[in-house]
PDB file of C-alpha atoms in Angstrom:
ATOM      1  CA  MET A   1     127.450 107.698 148.761  1.00  0.00           C
ATOM      2  CA  GLY A   2     131.222 107.477 148.542  1.00  0.00           C
ATOM      3  CA  LEU A   3     133.950 107.926 145.949  1.00  0.00           C
ATOM      4  CA  HIS A   4     133.864 104.198 145.200  1.00  0.00           C
ATOM      5  CA  ASN A   5     130.296 104.261 143.818  1.00  0.00           C
ATOM      6  CA  LEU A   6     130.272 107.484 141.783  1.00  0.00           C
ATOM      7  CA  GLN A   7     129.193 107.061 138.165  1.00  0.00           C
ATOM      8  CA  PRO A   8     128.739 109.516 135.285  1.00  0.00           C
ATOM      9  CA  ALA A   9     125.176 110.374 134.295  1.00  0.00           C
ATOM     10  CA  GLU A  10     123.522 108.077 131.731  1.00  0.00           C
ATOM     11  CA  GLY A  11     124.508 109.094 128.189  1.00  0.00           C
ATOM     12  CA  SER A  12     127.102 111.662 129.262  1.00  0.00           C
ATOM     13  CA  VAL A  13     130.155 109.559 128.303  1.00  0.00           C
ATOM     14  CA  ASN A  14     130.729 109.204 124.558  1.00  0.00           C
ATOM     15  CA  ARG A  15     132.570 106.021 123.642  1.00  0.00           C
ATOM     16  CA  ASP A  16     131.679 105.915 119.943  1.00  0.00           C
ATOM     17  CA  GLY A  17     135.302 106.531 118.887  1.00  0.00           C
ATOM     18  CA  LYS A  18     136.614 109.067 116.376  1.00  0.00           C
ATOM     19  CA  ARG A  19     134.278 110.279 113.653  1.00  0.00           C
ATOM     20  CA  LEU A  20     135.608 109.465 110.212  1.00  0.00           C
ATOM     21  CA  GLY A  21     136.008 111.832 107.261  1.00  0.00           C
ATOM     22  CA  ARG A  22     135.591 115.099 109.161  1.00  0.00           C
ATOM     23  CA  GLY A  23     138.694 116.940 107.949  1.00  0.00           C
ATOM     24  CA  GLN A  24     142.447 116.621 108.374  1.00  0.00           C
ATOM     25  CA  GLY A  25     142.435 118.127 111.869  1.00  0.00           C
ATOM     26  CA  SER A  26     140.370 115.239 113.235  1.00  0.00           C
ATOM     27  CA  GLY A  27     143.117 112.707 112.508  1.00  0.00           C
ATOM     28  CA  LYS A  28     140.744 110.571 110.437  1.00  0.00           C
ATOM     29  CA  GLY A  29     140.181 112.865 107.460  1.00  0.00           C
ATOM     30  CA  GLY A  30     141.242 112.345 103.848  1.00  0.00           C
ATOM     31  CA  THR A  31     140.784 108.646 103.219  1.00  0.00           C
ATOM     32  CA  ALA A  32     138.625 108.220 106.369  1.00  0.00           C
ATOM     33  CA  ALA A  33     140.695 105.211 107.514  1.00  0.00           C
ATOM     34  CA  ARG A  34     139.942 103.274 104.311  1.00  0.00           C
ATOM     35  CA  GLY A  35     143.457 103.428 102.901  1.00  0.00           C
ATOM     36  CA  HIS A  36     144.290 104.292  99.283  1.00  0.00           C
ATOM     37  CA  LYS A  37     142.589 102.846  96.187  1.00  0.00           C
ATOM     38  CA  GLY A  38     141.063  99.378  95.772  1.00  0.00           C
ATOM     39  CA  ALA A  39     137.485  98.137  96.000  1.00  0.00           C
ATOM     40  CA  LYS A  40     137.290  98.472  99.801  1.00  0.00           C
ATOM     41  CA  SER A  41     138.055 102.191  99.637  1.00  0.00           C
ATOM     42  CA  ARG A  42     135.109 102.949  97.362  1.00  0.00           C
ATOM     43  CA  SER A  43     131.516 103.683  98.238  1.00  0.00           C
ATOM     44  CA  GLY A  44     128.986 100.950  97.529  1.00  0.00           C
ATOM     45  CA  TYR A  45     131.532  98.179  98.140  1.00  0.00           C
ATOM     46  CA  SER A  46     130.183  94.874  99.417  1.00  0.00           C
ATOM     47  CA  LYS A  47     132.171  91.641  99.392  1.00  0.00           C
ATOM     48  CA  LYS A  48     130.479  88.951  97.321  1.00  0.00           C
ATOM     49  CA  ILE A  49     129.908  85.499  98.824  1.00  0.00           C
ATOM     50  CA  GLY A  50     132.833  83.232  97.931  1.00  0.00           C
ATOM     51  CA  PHE A  51     135.045  86.134  96.779  1.00  0.00           C
ATOM     52  CA  GLU A  52     138.726  85.206  97.048  1.00  0.00           C
ATOM     53  CA  GLY A  53     140.476  88.461  96.241  1.00  0.00           C
ATOM     54  CA  GLY A  54     140.312  87.997  92.492  1.00  0.00           C
ATOM     55  CA  GLN A  55     141.529  84.386  92.566  1.00  0.00           C
ATOM     56  CA  MET A  56     139.125  82.015  90.819  1.00  0.00           C
ATOM     57  CA  PRO A  57     136.646  81.047  93.601  1.00  0.00           C
ATOM     58  CA  LEU A  58     136.476  77.454  94.798  1.00  0.00           C
ATOM     59  CA  GLN A  59     132.928  76.896  93.544  1.00  0.00           C
ATOM     60  CA  ARG A  60     134.115  77.798  90.021  1.00  0.00           C
ATOM     61  CA  ARG A  61     137.365  75.779  90.197  1.00  0.00           C
ATOM     62  CA  VAL A  62     135.678  72.494  91.132  1.00  0.00           C
ATOM     63  CA  PRO A  63     134.313  70.553  88.135  1.00  0.00           C
ATOM     64  CA  LYS A  64     130.608  69.889  87.966  1.00  0.00           C
ATOM     65  CA  PHE A  65     129.056  66.920  86.206  1.00  0.00           C
ATOM     66  CA  GLY A  66     126.109  64.577  86.368  1.00  0.00           C
ATOM     67  CA  PHE A  67     122.511  65.197  87.237  1.00  0.00           C
ATOM     68  CA  THR A  68     120.846  65.794  90.581  1.00  0.00           C
ATOM     69  CA  ASN A  69     117.177  64.920  90.758  1.00  0.00           C
ATOM     70  CA  ILE A  70     115.477  67.550  92.926  1.00  0.00           C
ATOM     71  CA  ASN A  71     112.484  65.244  93.474  1.00  0.00           C
ATOM     72  CA  ARG A  72     114.545  62.343  94.863  1.00  0.00           C
ATOM     73  CA  LYS A  73     113.119  60.608  97.925  1.00  0.00           C
ATOM     74  CA  ASN A  74     115.593  59.085 100.388  1.00  0.00           C
ATOM     75  CA  TYR A  75     114.264  56.150 102.362  1.00  0.00           C
ATOM     76  CA  LYS A  76     115.806  55.005 105.643  1.00  0.00           C
ATOM     77  CA  GLY A  77     116.311  51.266 105.305  1.00  0.00           C
ATOM     78  CA  ILE A  78     115.563  48.932 108.213  1.00  0.00           C
ATOM     79  CA  ASN A  79     116.316  45.228 107.948  1.00  0.00           C
ATOM     80  CA  ILE A  80     113.851  42.701 109.347  1.00  0.00           C
ATOM     81  CA  GLU A  81     116.657  41.381 111.575  1.00  0.00           C
ATOM     82  CA  LYS A  82     116.536  44.753 113.374  1.00  0.00           C
ATOM     83  CA  LEU A  83     112.780  44.325 113.922  1.00  0.00           C
ATOM     84  CA  GLN A  84     113.369  40.797 115.268  1.00  0.00           C
ATOM     85  CA  GLU A  85     116.018  42.225 117.613  1.00  0.00           C
ATOM     86  CA  LEU A  86     113.461  44.757 118.927  1.00  0.00           C
ATOM     87  CA  VAL A  87     110.972  41.917 119.491  1.00  0.00           C
ATOM     88  CA  ASP A  88     113.624  39.864 121.335  1.00  0.00           C
ATOM     89  CA  ASN A  89     114.412  42.856 123.573  1.00  0.00           C
ATOM     90  CA  LYS A  90     110.662  43.224 124.320  1.00  0.00           C
ATOM     91  CA  VAL A  91     110.581  46.746 122.832  1.00  0.00           C
ATOM     92  CA  ILE A  92     107.802  45.868 120.362  1.00  0.00           C
ATOM     93  CA  SER A  93     105.236  43.079 120.503  1.00  0.00           C
ATOM     94  CA  LYS A  94     102.706  42.745 117.667  1.00  0.00           C
ATOM     95  CA  GLU A  95     102.411  46.082 115.877  1.00  0.00           C
ATOM     96  CA  VAL A  96     105.158  48.193 114.353  1.00  0.00           C
ATOM     97  CA  SER A  97     104.350  51.719 113.198  1.00  0.00           C
ATOM     98  CA  LEU A  98     106.364  54.831 112.411  1.00  0.00           C
ATOM     99  CA  ASP A  99     105.582  56.281 115.843  1.00  0.00           C
ATOM    100  CA  ILE A 100     107.021  53.212 117.613  1.00  0.00           C
ATOM    101  CA  LEU A 101     110.180  53.301 115.464  1.00  0.00           C
ATOM    102  CA  VAL A 102     110.649  57.036 116.183  1.00  0.00           C
ATOM    103  CA  GLU A 103     110.109  56.532 119.941  1.00  0.00           C
ATOM    104  CA  ASN A 104     112.853  53.889 120.045  1.00  0.00           C
ATOM    105  CA  GLY A 105     115.287  56.021 118.027  1.00  0.00           C
ATOM    106  CA  VAL A 106     115.416  53.658 115.058  1.00  0.00           C
ATOM    107  CA  VAL A 107     114.390  56.428 112.625  1.00  0.00           C
ATOM    108  CA  GLY A 108     113.869  60.184 112.722  1.00  0.00           C
ATOM    109  CA  LYS A 109     110.378  61.684 112.814  1.00  0.00           C
ATOM    110  CA  ASN A 110     110.651  63.051 109.241  1.00  0.00           C
ATOM    111  CA  ASP A 111     112.270  59.954 107.681  1.00  0.00           C
ATOM    112  CA  LEU A 112     110.647  57.878 104.970  1.00  0.00           C
ATOM    113  CA  VAL A 113     111.036  54.221 105.991  1.00  0.00           C
ATOM    114  CA  LYS A 114     111.593  51.141 103.838  1.00  0.00           C
ATOM    115  CA  ILE A 115     111.764  47.640 105.296  1.00  0.00           C
ATOM    116  CA  LEU A 116     114.564  45.531 103.781  1.00  0.00           C
ATOM    117  CA  GLY A 117     114.691  41.736 103.637  1.00  0.00           C
ATOM    118  CA  ASN A 118     118.037  40.996 105.312  1.00  0.00           C
ATOM    119  CA  GLY A 119     117.791  38.613 108.270  1.00  0.00           C
ATOM    120  CA  GLU A 120     115.099  36.300 109.597  1.00  0.00           C
ATOM    121  CA  LEU A 121     111.777  37.205 111.174  1.00  0.00           C
ATOM    122  CA  LYS A 122     110.221  34.707 113.595  1.00  0.00           C
ATOM    123  CA  SER A 123     107.357  36.707 115.128  1.00  0.00           C
ATOM    124  CA  PRO A 124     104.133  37.625 113.338  1.00  0.00           C
ATOM    125  CA  LEU A 125     104.180  41.443 113.138  1.00  0.00           C
ATOM    126  CA  LYS A 126     101.748  43.938 111.661  1.00  0.00           C
ATOM    127  CA  ILE A 127     104.133  46.495 110.125  1.00  0.00           C
ATOM    128  CA  THR A 128     102.944  49.880 108.822  1.00  0.00           C
ATOM    129  CA  VAL A 129     105.623  51.937 107.012  1.00  0.00           C
ATOM    130  CA  HIS A 130     106.131  53.679 103.666  1.00  0.00           C
ATOM    131  CA  LYS A 131     107.674  50.872 101.566  1.00  0.00           C
ATOM    132  CA  PHE A 132     108.782  47.229 101.598  1.00  0.00           C
ATOM    133  CA  THR A 133     111.143  45.253  99.386  1.00  0.00           C
ATOM    134  CA  ALA A 134     109.659  42.130  97.820  1.00  0.00           C
ATOM    135  CA  SER A 135     111.856  39.857  99.948  1.00  0.00           C
ATOM    136  CA  ALA A 136     110.899  41.707 103.146  1.00  0.00           C
ATOM    137  CA  LYS A 137     107.193  41.480 102.327  1.00  0.00           C
ATOM    138  CA  ALA A 138     107.544  37.742 101.653  1.00  0.00           C
ATOM    139  CA  ALA A 139     109.455  37.178 104.933  1.00  0.00           C
ATOM    140  CA  ILE A 140     106.860  39.121 106.966  1.00  0.00           C
ATOM    141  CA  GLU A 141     103.942  37.185 105.432  1.00  0.00           C
ATOM    142  CA  ALA A 142     105.820  33.872 105.830  1.00  0.00           C
ATOM    143  CA  ALA A 143     106.126  34.595 109.583  1.00  0.00           C
ATOM    144  CA  GLY A 144     102.335  35.160 109.721  1.00  0.00           C
ATOM    145  CA  GLY A 145     102.531  38.957 109.808  1.00  0.00           C
ATOM    146  CA  GLU A 146     101.082  41.722 107.680  1.00  0.00           C
ATOM    147  CA  ALA A 147     102.890  44.418 105.610  1.00  0.00           C
ATOM    148  CA  ILE A 148     100.894  47.649 105.166  1.00  0.00           C
ATOM    149  CA  SER A 149     102.222  50.521 103.027  1.00  0.00           C
ATOM    150  CA  LEU A 150     101.313  54.101 103.924  1.00  0.00           C
TER     151      LEU A 150
END
């Protein structure tokens, strides 16, 4: 034990700062460090989300129009040329499913997938995804493959 490793007992040092509103003699009496007047000085004050000091908030200044369908489904589109590219790179062979597309980073695990008809498909593939365009379905069947919707 030396002077270099002396420490005060646990809980004996109070570092909570000055107590507010405990009389003029404390140095923080009167307004209790809240200043004079205004909403922030009053009890029960809580700043509302988006409050801009009385200025018209941004979400009320920006015009709103149109209609947003809450039931909209967003499909991630994949062209058949992308599938042919995966076949050429020996990533897929005969079957294409959601799991295979997720593994190779083509789509996310929660994405809805739609196969689009852009490009040319040469290999016969059995493709199982959510949706197909008419041209994609025709191209897959023309190449000797099979298009299965989930």
